[in-house]
Structures are given as structure tokens and as C-alpha cells.
């Protein structure tokens, strides 16, 4: 059973690290995400949406600096949020 849990963690870590919590490296996953997978029974209780938004806004803050020319993060989520505001909140 431990083998399957380790395989699930090995699948989920790069999935989250390269999509929801993407950074400019595009291939490296930050080691802080390992803490989220210590107990897979608790993963459903995490506030993934809030964590994703915090990460996205942090990446937008970094991109707004005059020295940066790239935007990192889950850009698809940003596009969906923008389309929601454009279509439904007119």
C-alpha cells in the first residue's frame, strides 16, 4: 500500500508544482510543496483555491516590477477570472 501512496505523491507533486504553483523555471518544483503531501488524507481539506490565488497574485506582483519581463503562475486561471468579470459582471 505504501508503494501506491508514494506513487500518488510522486504524480501529484510535479502536477501541482508545474501547473497551479508554476514559476519561471517551468520544470522545477519548490521543495515547500512536499509538506502538502505528508498525509494524503488531509489533502482534500486544504484551501487549494486560496493558495493558488495567493501564488498568482505574488507572481503578478513580481511581474509588475520594471526589471521583470516575464509572468509566471497559472495563467489559465487568470484568464478564466478575467473572462468571468468581463461576461458576468457587466
PDB file of N, CA, C and O in Angstrom, residues 8-81:
ATOM      1  N   UNK A   8       1.442   8.030  -5.845  1.00  0.00           N
ATOM      2  CA  UNK A   8       0.481   9.139  -5.931  1.00  0.00           C
ATOM      3  C   UNK A   8       1.151  10.462  -5.594  1.00  0.00           C
ATOM      4  O   UNK A   8       0.922  11.476  -6.271  1.00  0.00           O
ATOM      5  N   UNK A   9       1.989  10.481  -4.574  1.00  0.00           N
ATOM      6  CA  UNK A   9       2.718  11.701  -4.213  1.00  0.00           C
ATOM      7  C   UNK A   9       3.676  12.118  -5.317  1.00  0.00           C
ATOM      8  O   UNK A   9       3.802  13.298  -5.635  1.00  0.00           O
ATOM      9  N   UNK A  10       4.342  11.129  -5.910  1.00  0.00           N
ATOM     10  CA  UNK A  10       5.273  11.427  -6.999  1.00  0.00           C
ATOM     11  C   UNK A  10       4.543  11.981  -8.217  1.00  0.00           C
ATOM     12  O   UNK A  10       5.107  12.761  -8.980  1.00  0.00           O
ATOM     13  N   UNK A  11       3.294  11.609  -8.411  1.00  0.00           N
ATOM     14  CA  UNK A  11       2.499  12.141  -9.526  1.00  0.00           C
ATOM     15  C   UNK A  11       1.962  13.532  -9.193  1.00  0.00           C
ATOM     16  O   UNK A  11       1.990  14.435 -10.033  1.00  0.00           O
ATOM     17  N   UNK A  12       1.460  13.712  -7.978  1.00  0.00           N
ATOM     18  CA  UNK A  12       0.816  14.969  -7.607  1.00  0.00           C
ATOM     19  C   UNK A  12       1.793  16.127  -7.427  1.00  0.00           C
ATOM     20  O   UNK A  12       1.454  17.267  -7.721  1.00  0.00           O
ATOM     21  N   UNK A  13       2.984  15.834  -6.955  1.00  0.00           N
ATOM     22  CA  UNK A  13       3.943  16.907  -6.702  1.00  0.00           C
ATOM     23  C   UNK A  13       4.300  17.692  -7.962  1.00  0.00           C
ATOM     24  O   UNK A  13       4.137  18.918  -7.993  1.00  0.00           O
ATOM     25  N   UNK A  14       4.740  17.054  -9.057  1.00  0.00           N
ATOM     26  CA  UNK A  14       5.018  17.859 -10.253  1.00  0.00           C
ATOM     27  C   UNK A  14       3.750  18.403 -10.907  1.00  0.00           C
ATOM     28  O   UNK A  14       3.782  19.454 -11.538  1.00  0.00           O
ATOM     29  N   UNK A  15       2.622  17.707 -10.732  1.00  0.00           N
ATOM     30  CA  UNK A  15       1.373  18.213 -11.299  1.00  0.00           C
ATOM     31  C   UNK A  15       1.019  19.560 -10.688  1.00  0.00           C
ATOM     32  O   UNK A  15       0.741  20.528 -11.409  1.00  0.00           O
ATOM     33  N   UNK A  16       1.042  19.650  -9.382  1.00  0.00           N
ATOM     34  CA  UNK A  16       0.743  20.925  -8.730  1.00  0.00           C
ATOM     35  C   UNK A  16       1.869  21.930  -8.896  1.00  0.00           C
ATOM     36  O   UNK A  16       1.629  23.117  -9.102  1.00  0.00           O
ATOM     37  N   UNK A  17       3.099  21.459  -8.811  1.00  0.00           N
ATOM     38  CA  UNK A  17       4.234  22.372  -8.904  1.00  0.00           C
ATOM     39  C   UNK A  17       4.406  23.009 -10.264  1.00  0.00           C
ATOM     40  O   UNK A  17       4.935  24.102 -10.381  1.00  0.00           O
ATOM     41  N   UNK A  18       3.957  22.329 -11.311  1.00  0.00           N
ATOM     42  CA  UNK A  18       4.137  22.861 -12.674  1.00  0.00           C
ATOM     43  C   UNK A  18       2.864  23.444 -13.271  1.00  0.00           C
ATOM     44  O   UNK A  18       2.893  23.953 -14.377  1.00  0.00           O
ATOM     45  N   UNK A  19       1.739  23.346 -12.562  1.00  0.00           N
ATOM     46  CA  UNK A  19       0.504  23.953 -13.065  1.00  0.00           C
ATOM     47  C   UNK A  19       0.023  25.036 -12.119  1.00  0.00           C
ATOM     48  O   UNK A  19       0.161  26.217 -12.401  1.00  0.00           O
ATOM     49  N   UNK A  20      -0.511  24.648 -10.981  1.00  0.00           N
ATOM     50  CA  UNK A  20      -1.095  25.625 -10.061  1.00  0.00           C
ATOM     51  C   UNK A  20      -0.047  26.546  -9.450  1.00  0.00           C
ATOM     52  O   UNK A  20      -0.265  27.743  -9.314  1.00  0.00           O
ATOM     53  N   UNK A  21       1.096  25.994  -9.082  1.00  0.00           N
ATOM     54  CA  UNK A  21       2.147  26.781  -8.454  1.00  0.00           C
ATOM     55  C   UNK A  21       3.363  26.911  -9.366  1.00  0.00           C
ATOM     56  O   UNK A  21       4.505  26.787  -8.934  1.00  0.00           O
ATOM     57  N   UNK A  22       3.131  27.184 -10.624  1.00  0.00           N
ATOM     58  CA  UNK A  22       4.222  27.296 -11.598  1.00  0.00           C
ATOM     59  C   UNK A  22       5.059  28.542 -11.324  1.00  0.00           C
ATOM     60  O   UNK A  22       4.557  29.564 -10.861  1.00  0.00           O
ATOM     61  N   UNK A  23       6.336  28.422 -11.631  1.00  0.00           N
ATOM     62  CA  UNK A  23       7.230  29.570 -11.535  1.00  0.00           C
ATOM     63  C   UNK A  23       7.975  29.711 -12.858  1.00  0.00           C
ATOM     64  O   UNK A  23       7.679  29.016 -13.824  1.00  0.00           O
ATOM     65  N   UNK A  24       8.919  30.601 -12.915  1.00  0.00           N
ATOM     66  CA  UNK A  24       9.602  30.874 -14.183  1.00  0.00           C
ATOM     67  C   UNK A  24      10.526  29.760 -14.632  1.00  0.00           C
ATOM     68  O   UNK A  24      10.924  29.725 -15.784  1.00  0.00           O
ATOM     69  N   UNK A  25      10.872  28.837 -13.758  1.00  0.00           N
ATOM     70  CA  UNK A  25      11.765  27.740 -14.162  1.00  0.00           C
ATOM     71  C   UNK A  25      11.036  26.735 -15.051  1.00  0.00           C
ATOM     72  O   UNK A  25      11.675  26.036 -15.814  1.00  0.00           O
ATOM     73  N   UNK A  26       9.733  26.634 -14.947  1.00  0.00           N
ATOM     74  CA  UNK A  26       8.834  25.759 -15.707  1.00  0.00           C
ATOM     75  C   UNK A  26       9.097  24.277 -15.514  1.00  0.00           C
ATOM     76  O   UNK A  26       8.295  23.471 -15.949  1.00  0.00           O
ATOM     77  N   UNK A  27      10.152  23.884 -14.870  1.00  0.00           N
ATOM     78  CA  UNK A  27      10.420  22.459 -14.698  1.00  0.00           C
ATOM     79  C   UNK A  27      10.739  22.087 -13.261  1.00  0.00           C
ATOM     80  O   UNK A  27      10.648  20.928 -12.908  1.00  0.00           O
ATOM     81  N   UNK A  28      11.090  23.033 -12.447  1.00  0.00           N
ATOM     82  CA  UNK A  28      11.482  22.738 -11.076  1.00  0.00           C
ATOM     83  C   UNK A  28      10.309  22.968 -10.129  1.00  0.00           C
ATOM     84  O   UNK A  28       9.576  23.935 -10.269  1.00  0.00           O
ATOM     85  N   UNK A  29      10.158  22.075  -9.176  1.00  0.00           N
ATOM     86  CA  UNK A  29       9.110  22.183  -8.173  1.00  0.00           C
ATOM     87  C   UNK A  29       9.769  22.598  -6.861  1.00  0.00           C
ATOM     88  O   UNK A  29      10.758  21.997  -6.446  1.00  0.00           O
ATOM     89  N   UNK A  30       9.213  23.614  -6.230  1.00  0.00           N
ATOM     90  CA  UNK A  30       9.794  24.099  -4.986  1.00  0.00           C
ATOM     91  C   UNK A  30       9.601  23.057  -3.895  1.00  0.00           C
ATOM     92  O   UNK A  30       8.559  22.417  -3.783  1.00  0.00           O
ATOM     93  N   UNK A  31      10.599  22.902  -3.070  1.00  0.00           N
ATOM     94  CA  UNK A  31      10.598  21.865  -2.038  1.00  0.00           C
ATOM     95  C   UNK A  31       9.514  22.116  -0.979  1.00  0.00           C
ATOM     96  O   UNK A  31       9.090  21.192  -0.303  1.00  0.00           O
ATOM     97  N   UNK A  32       9.026  23.322  -0.853  1.00  0.00           N
ATOM     98  CA  UNK A  32       7.992  23.611   0.140  1.00  0.00           C
ATOM     99  C   UNK A  32       6.686  22.885  -0.161  1.00  0.00           C
ATOM    100  O   UNK A  32       5.863  22.692   0.733  1.00  0.00           O
ATOM    101  N   UNK A  33       6.478  22.453  -1.394  1.00  0.00           N
ATOM    102  CA  UNK A  33       5.252  21.735  -1.747  1.00  0.00           C
ATOM    103  C   UNK A  33       5.253  20.300  -1.225  1.00  0.00           C
ATOM    104  O   UNK A  33       4.208  19.661  -1.190  1.00  0.00           O
ATOM    105  N   UNK A  34       6.390  19.790  -0.816  1.00  0.00           N
ATOM    106  CA  UNK A  34       6.453  18.445  -0.250  1.00  0.00           C
ATOM    107  C   UNK A  34       5.637  18.335   1.030  1.00  0.00           C
ATOM    108  O   UNK A  34       5.069  17.284   1.322  1.00  0.00           O
ATOM    109  N   UNK A  35       5.578  19.393   1.788  1.00  0.00           N
ATOM    110  CA  UNK A  35       4.842  19.392   3.052  1.00  0.00           C
ATOM    111  C   UNK A  35       3.365  19.083   2.843  1.00  0.00           C
ATOM    112  O   UNK A  35       2.732  18.462   3.687  1.00  0.00           O
ATOM    113  N   UNK A  36       2.804  19.478   1.715  1.00  0.00           N
ATOM    114  CA  UNK A  36       1.382  19.261   1.448  1.00  0.00           C
ATOM    115  C   UNK A  36       1.036  17.790   1.276  1.00  0.00           C
ATOM    116  O   UNK A  36      -0.112  17.403   1.477  1.00  0.00           O
ATOM    117  N   UNK A  37       2.005  16.977   0.941  1.00  0.00           N
ATOM    118  CA  UNK A  37       1.726  15.569   0.647  1.00  0.00           C
ATOM    119  C   UNK A  37       2.217  14.620   1.732  1.00  0.00           C
ATOM    120  O   UNK A  37       2.344  13.430   1.485  1.00  0.00           O
ATOM    121  N   UNK A  38       2.469  15.129   2.915  1.00  0.00           N
ATOM    122  CA  UNK A  38       2.896  14.238   4.002  1.00  0.00           C
ATOM    123  C   UNK A  38       1.773  13.286   4.394  1.00  0.00           C
ATOM    124  O   UNK A  38       2.024  12.146   4.729  1.00  0.00           O
ATOM    125  N   UNK A  39       0.543  13.761   4.387  1.00  0.00           N
ATOM    126  CA  UNK A  39      -0.608  12.935   4.717  1.00  0.00           C
ATOM    127  C   UNK A  39      -1.674  13.167   3.651  1.00  0.00           C
ATOM    128  O   UNK A  39      -2.346  14.188   3.645  1.00  0.00           O
ATOM    129  N   UNK A  40      -1.830  12.206   2.751  1.00  0.00           N
ATOM    130  CA  UNK A  40      -2.760  12.381   1.636  1.00  0.00           C
ATOM    131  C   UNK A  40      -4.219  12.411   2.068  1.00  0.00           C
ATOM    132  O   UNK A  40      -5.073  12.870   1.322  1.00  0.00           O
ATOM    133  N   UNK A  41      -4.526  11.947   3.279  1.00  0.00           N
ATOM    134  CA  UNK A  41      -5.910  12.007   3.739  1.00  0.00           C
ATOM    135  C   UNK A  41      -6.342  13.440   4.045  1.00  0.00           C
ATOM    136  O   UNK A  41      -7.532  13.732   4.080  1.00  0.00           O
ATOM    137  N   UNK A  42      -5.395  14.336   4.248  1.00  0.00           N
ATOM    138  CA  UNK A  42      -5.717  15.731   4.563  1.00  0.00           C
ATOM    139  C   UNK A  42      -5.732  16.644   3.344  1.00  0.00           C
ATOM    140  O   UNK A  42      -6.134  17.800   3.453  1.00  0.00           O
ATOM    141  N   UNK A  43      -5.311  16.150   2.202  1.00  0.00           N
ATOM    142  CA  UNK A  43      -5.180  16.993   1.011  1.00  0.00           C
ATOM    143  C   UNK A  43      -6.522  17.611   0.606  1.00  0.00           C
ATOM    144  O   UNK A  43      -6.580  18.752   0.173  1.00  0.00           O
ATOM    145  N   UNK A  44      -7.603  16.887   0.789  1.00  0.00           N
ATOM    146  CA  UNK A  44      -8.917  17.410   0.444  1.00  0.00           C
ATOM    147  C   UNK A  44      -9.372  18.556   1.320  1.00  0.00           C
ATOM    148  O   UNK A  44     -10.274  19.308   0.947  1.00  0.00           O
ATOM    149  N   UNK A  45      -8.782  18.723   2.471  1.00  0.00           N
ATOM    150  CA  UNK A  45      -9.162  19.792   3.395  1.00  0.00           C
ATOM    151  C   UNK A  45      -8.366  21.070   3.180  1.00  0.00           C
ATOM    152  O   UNK A  45      -8.674  22.096   3.780  1.00  0.00           O
ATOM    153  N   UNK A  46      -7.352  21.032   2.346  1.00  0.00           N
ATOM    154  CA  UNK A  46      -6.533  22.216   2.105  1.00  0.00           C
ATOM    155  C   UNK A  46      -7.305  23.226   1.259  1.00  0.00           C
ATOM    156  O   UNK A  46      -8.120  22.865   0.422  1.00  0.00           O
ATOM    157  N   UNK A  47      -7.014  24.480   1.450  1.00  0.00           N
ATOM    158  CA  UNK A  47      -7.638  25.555   0.666  1.00  0.00           C
ATOM    159  C   UNK A  47      -6.790  25.793  -0.581  1.00  0.00           C
ATOM    160  O   UNK A  47      -6.039  26.764  -0.665  1.00  0.00           O
ATOM    161  N   UNK A  48      -6.914  24.895  -1.564  1.00  0.00           N
ATOM    162  CA  UNK A  48      -6.085  24.972  -2.768  1.00  0.00           C
ATOM    163  C   UNK A  48      -6.408  26.218  -3.586  1.00  0.00           C
ATOM    164  O   UNK A  48      -5.525  26.813  -4.188  1.00  0.00           O
ATOM    165  N   UNK A  49      -7.651  26.614  -3.628  1.00  0.00           N
ATOM    166  CA  UNK A  49      -8.025  27.815  -4.381  1.00  0.00           C
ATOM    167  C   UNK A  49      -7.382  29.068  -3.813  1.00  0.00           C
ATOM    168  O   UNK A  49      -6.837  29.893  -4.547  1.00  0.00           O
ATOM    169  N   UNK A  50      -7.443  29.197  -2.493  1.00  0.00           N
ATOM    170  CA  UNK A  50      -6.825  30.352  -1.843  1.00  0.00           C
ATOM    171  C   UNK A  50      -5.309  30.332  -2.031  1.00  0.00           C
ATOM    172  O   UNK A  50      -4.707  31.372  -2.310  1.00  0.00           O
ATOM    173  N   UNK A  51      -4.720  29.168  -1.913  1.00  0.00           N
ATOM    174  CA  UNK A  51      -3.263  29.069  -2.100  1.00  0.00           C
ATOM    175  C   UNK A  51      -2.879  29.407  -3.533  1.00  0.00           C
ATOM    176  O   UNK A  51      -1.872  30.083  -3.770  1.00  0.00           O
ATOM    177  N   UNK A  52      -3.674  28.957  -4.491  1.00  0.00           N
ATOM    178  CA  UNK A  52      -3.404  29.271  -5.892  1.00  0.00           C
ATOM    179  C   UNK A  52      -3.529  30.760  -6.183  1.00  0.00           C
ATOM    180  O   UNK A  52      -2.718  31.337  -6.911  1.00  0.00           O
ATOM    181  N   UNK A  53      -4.554  31.405  -5.606  1.00  0.00           N
ATOM    182  CA  UNK A  53      -4.725  32.843  -5.812  1.00  0.00           C
ATOM    183  C   UNK A  53      -3.602  33.646  -5.166  1.00  0.00           C
ATOM    184  O   UNK A  53      -3.112  34.618  -5.749  1.00  0.00           O
ATOM    185  N   UNK A  54      -3.184  33.243  -3.983  1.00  0.00           N
ATOM    186  CA  UNK A  54      -2.070  33.933  -3.326  1.00  0.00           C
ATOM    187  C   UNK A  54      -0.812  33.814  -4.171  1.00  0.00           C
ATOM    188  O   UNK A  54      -0.094  34.801  -4.377  1.00  0.00           O
ATOM    189  N   UNK A  55      -0.558  32.622  -4.687  1.00  0.00           N
ATOM    190  CA  UNK A  55       0.625  32.426  -5.524  1.00  0.00           C
ATOM    191  C   UNK A  55       0.522  33.252  -6.813  1.00  0.00           C
ATOM    192  O   UNK A  55       1.491  33.869  -7.236  1.00  0.00           O
ATOM    193  N   UNK A  56      -0.671  33.263  -7.416  1.00  0.00           N
ATOM    194  CA  UNK A  56      -0.847  34.010  -8.653  1.00  0.00           C
ATOM    195  C   UNK A  56      -0.643  35.511  -8.426  1.00  0.00           C
ATOM    196  O   UNK A  56       0.038  36.175  -9.202  1.00  0.00           O
ATOM    197  N   UNK A  57      -1.210  36.048  -7.355  1.00  0.00           N
ATOM    198  CA  UNK A  57      -1.042  37.471  -7.080  1.00  0.00           C
ATOM    199  C   UNK A  57       0.398  37.807  -6.733  1.00  0.00           C
ATOM    200  O   UNK A  57       0.885  38.887  -7.057  1.00  0.00           O
ATOM    201  N   UNK A  58       1.093  36.894  -6.080  1.00  0.00           N
ATOM    202  CA  UNK A  58       2.512  37.109  -5.805  1.00  0.00           C
ATOM    203  C   UNK A  58       3.307  37.144  -7.108  1.00  0.00           C
ATOM    204  O   UNK A  58       4.197  37.982  -7.278  1.00  0.00           O
ATOM    205  N   UNK A  59       2.973  36.261  -8.046  1.00  0.00           N
ATOM    206  CA  UNK A  59       3.646  36.259  -9.344  1.00  0.00           C
ATOM    207  C   UNK A  59       3.299  37.511 -10.144  1.00  0.00           C
ATOM    208  O   UNK A  59       4.152  38.059 -10.854  1.00  0.00           O
ATOM    209  N   UNK A  60       2.052  37.985 -10.048  1.00  0.00           N
ATOM    210  CA  UNK A  60       1.673  39.230 -10.732  1.00  0.00           C
ATOM    211  C   UNK A  60       2.425  40.422 -10.143  1.00  0.00           C
ATOM    212  O   UNK A  60       2.821  41.330 -10.866  1.00  0.00           O
ATOM    213  N   UNK A  61       2.615  40.404  -8.827  1.00  0.00           N
ATOM    214  CA  UNK A  61       3.388  41.468  -8.188  1.00  0.00           C
ATOM    215  C   UNK A  61       4.822  41.465  -8.704  1.00  0.00           C
ATOM    216  O   UNK A  61       5.375  42.525  -9.016  1.00  0.00           O
ATOM    217  N   UNK A  62       5.427  40.291  -8.801  1.00  0.00           N
ATOM    218  CA  UNK A  62       6.798  40.209  -9.323  1.00  0.00           C
ATOM    219  C   UNK A  62       6.862  40.669 -10.780  1.00  0.00           C
ATOM    220  O   UNK A  62       7.818  41.322 -11.185  1.00  0.00           O
ATOM    221  N   UNK A  63       5.844  40.325 -11.568  1.00  0.00           N
ATOM    222  CA  UNK A  63       5.846  40.699 -12.984  1.00  0.00           C
ATOM    223  C   UNK A  63       5.633  42.196 -13.180  1.00  0.00           C
ATOM    224  O   UNK A  63       6.015  42.741 -14.216  1.00  0.00           O
ATOM    225  N   UNK A  64       5.032  42.864 -12.206  1.00  0.00           N
ATOM    226  CA  UNK A  64       4.779  44.304 -12.357  1.00  0.00           C
ATOM    227  C   UNK A  64       6.022  45.155 -12.114  1.00  0.00           C
ATOM    228  O   UNK A  64       6.009  46.348 -12.396  1.00  0.00           O
ATOM    229  N   UNK A  65       7.070  44.556 -11.607  1.00  0.00           N
ATOM    230  CA  UNK A  65       8.309  45.309 -11.394  1.00  0.00           C
ATOM    231  C   UNK A  65       8.949  45.641 -12.737  1.00  0.00           C
ATOM    232  O   UNK A  65       8.858  44.870 -13.692  1.00  0.00           O
ATOM    233  N   UNK A  66       9.600  46.767 -12.805  1.00  0.00           N
ATOM    234  CA  UNK A  66      10.163  47.212 -14.082  1.00  0.00           C
ATOM    235  C   UNK A  66      11.327  46.340 -14.555  1.00  0.00           C
ATOM    236  O   UNK A  66      11.663  46.348 -15.732  1.00  0.00           O
ATOM    237  N   UNK A  67      11.931  45.585 -13.660  1.00  0.00           N
ATOM    238  CA  UNK A  67      13.060  44.753 -14.053  1.00  0.00           C
ATOM    239  C   UNK A  67      12.639  43.398 -14.631  1.00  0.00           C
ATOM    240  O   UNK A  67      13.458  42.708 -15.224  1.00  0.00           O
ATOM    241  N   UNK A  68      11.380  43.025 -14.480  1.00  0.00           N
ATOM    242  CA  UNK A  68      10.903  41.730 -14.980  1.00  0.00           C
ATOM    243  C   UNK A  68      10.225  41.872 -16.328  1.00  0.00           C
ATOM    244  O   UNK A  68       9.564  42.868 -16.603  1.00  0.00           O
ATOM    245  N   UNK A  69      10.377  40.830 -17.136  1.00  0.00           N
ATOM    246  CA  UNK A  69       9.733  40.807 -18.451  1.00  0.00           C
ATOM    247  C   UNK A  69       8.896  39.554 -18.646  1.00  0.00           C
ATOM    248  O   UNK A  69       8.400  39.302 -19.731  1.00  0.00           O
ATOM    249  N   UNK A  70       8.755  38.749 -17.595  1.00  0.00           N
ATOM    250  CA  UNK A  70       8.008  37.502 -17.704  1.00  0.00           C
ATOM    251  C   UNK A  70       6.950  37.443 -16.615  1.00  0.00           C
ATOM    252  O   UNK A  70       7.100  38.004 -15.544  1.00  0.00           O
ATOM    253  N   UNK A  71       5.898  36.696 -16.923  1.00  0.00           N
ATOM    254  CA  UNK A  71       4.838  36.435 -15.967  1.00  0.00           C
ATOM    255  C   UNK A  71       4.809  34.940 -15.712  1.00  0.00           C
ATOM    256  O   UNK A  71       4.783  34.141 -16.646  1.00  0.00           O
ATOM    257  N   UNK A  72       4.848  34.558 -14.462  1.00  0.00           N
ATOM    258  CA  UNK A  72       4.800  33.142 -14.101  1.00  0.00           C
ATOM    259  C   UNK A  72       3.504  32.883 -13.351  1.00  0.00           C
ATOM    260  O   UNK A  72       2.806  33.799 -12.940  1.00  0.00           O
ATOM    261  N   UNK A  73       3.193  31.630 -13.174  1.00  0.00           N
ATOM    262  CA  UNK A  73       1.985  31.253 -12.447  1.00  0.00           C
ATOM    263  C   UNK A  73       1.026  30.533 -13.362  1.00  0.00           C
ATOM    264  O   UNK A  73       1.309  30.246 -14.523  1.00  0.00           O
ATOM    265  N   UNK A  74      -0.133  30.234 -12.829  1.00  0.00           N
ATOM    266  CA  UNK A  74      -1.166  29.514 -13.575  1.00  0.00           C
ATOM    267  C   UNK A  74      -1.987  30.532 -14.365  1.00  0.00           C
ATOM    268  O   UNK A  74      -3.006  31.029 -13.914  1.00  0.00           O
ATOM    269  N   UNK A  75      -1.515  30.872 -15.537  1.00  0.00           N
ATOM    270  CA  UNK A  75      -2.099  31.946 -16.340  1.00  0.00           C
ATOM    271  C   UNK A  75      -3.510  31.595 -16.821  1.00  0.00           C
ATOM    272  O   UNK A  75      -4.341  32.473 -16.990  1.00  0.00           O
ATOM    273  N   UNK A  76      -3.790  30.322 -17.005  1.00  0.00           N
ATOM    274  CA  UNK A  76      -5.137  29.911 -17.415  1.00  0.00           C
ATOM    275  C   UNK A  76      -6.160  30.337 -16.375  1.00  0.00           C
ATOM    276  O   UNK A  76      -7.250  30.795 -16.720  1.00  0.00           O
ATOM    277  N   UNK A  77      -5.829  30.210 -15.103  1.00  0.00           N
ATOM    278  CA  UNK A  77      -6.731  30.655 -14.037  1.00  0.00           C
ATOM    279  C   UNK A  77      -6.950  32.156 -14.123  1.00  0.00           C
ATOM    280  O   UNK A  77      -8.074  32.633 -13.948  1.00  0.00           O
ATOM    281  N   UNK A  78      -5.919  32.909 -14.397  1.00  0.00           N
ATOM    282  CA  UNK A  78      -6.047  34.350 -14.548  1.00  0.00           C
ATOM    283  C   UNK A  78      -6.978  34.695 -15.708  1.00  0.00           C
ATOM    284  O   UNK A  78      -7.822  35.581 -15.606  1.00  0.00           O
ATOM    285  N   UNK A  79      -6.869  33.973 -16.816  1.00  0.00           N
ATOM    286  CA  UNK A  79      -7.731  34.206 -17.967  1.00  0.00           C
ATOM    287  C   UNK A  79      -9.189  33.878 -17.647  1.00  0.00           C
ATOM    288  O   UNK A  79     -10.106  34.601 -18.053  1.00  0.00           O
ATOM    289  N   UNK A  80      -9.417  32.808 -16.919  1.00  0.00           N
ATOM    290  CA  UNK A  80     -10.786  32.434 -16.548  1.00  0.00           C
ATOM    291  C   UNK A  80     -11.400  33.488 -15.635  1.00  0.00           C
ATOM    292  O   UNK A  80     -12.564  33.865 -15.804  1.00  0.00           O
ATOM    293  N   UNK A  81     -10.636  33.974 -14.677  1.00  0.00           N
ATOM    294  CA  UNK A  81     -11.135  35.007 -13.775  1.00  0.00           C
ATOM    295  C   UNK A  81     -11.467  36.277 -14.560  1.00  0.00           C
ATOM    296  O   UNK A  81     -12.506  36.903 -14.351  1.00  0.00           O
TER     297      UNK A  81
END
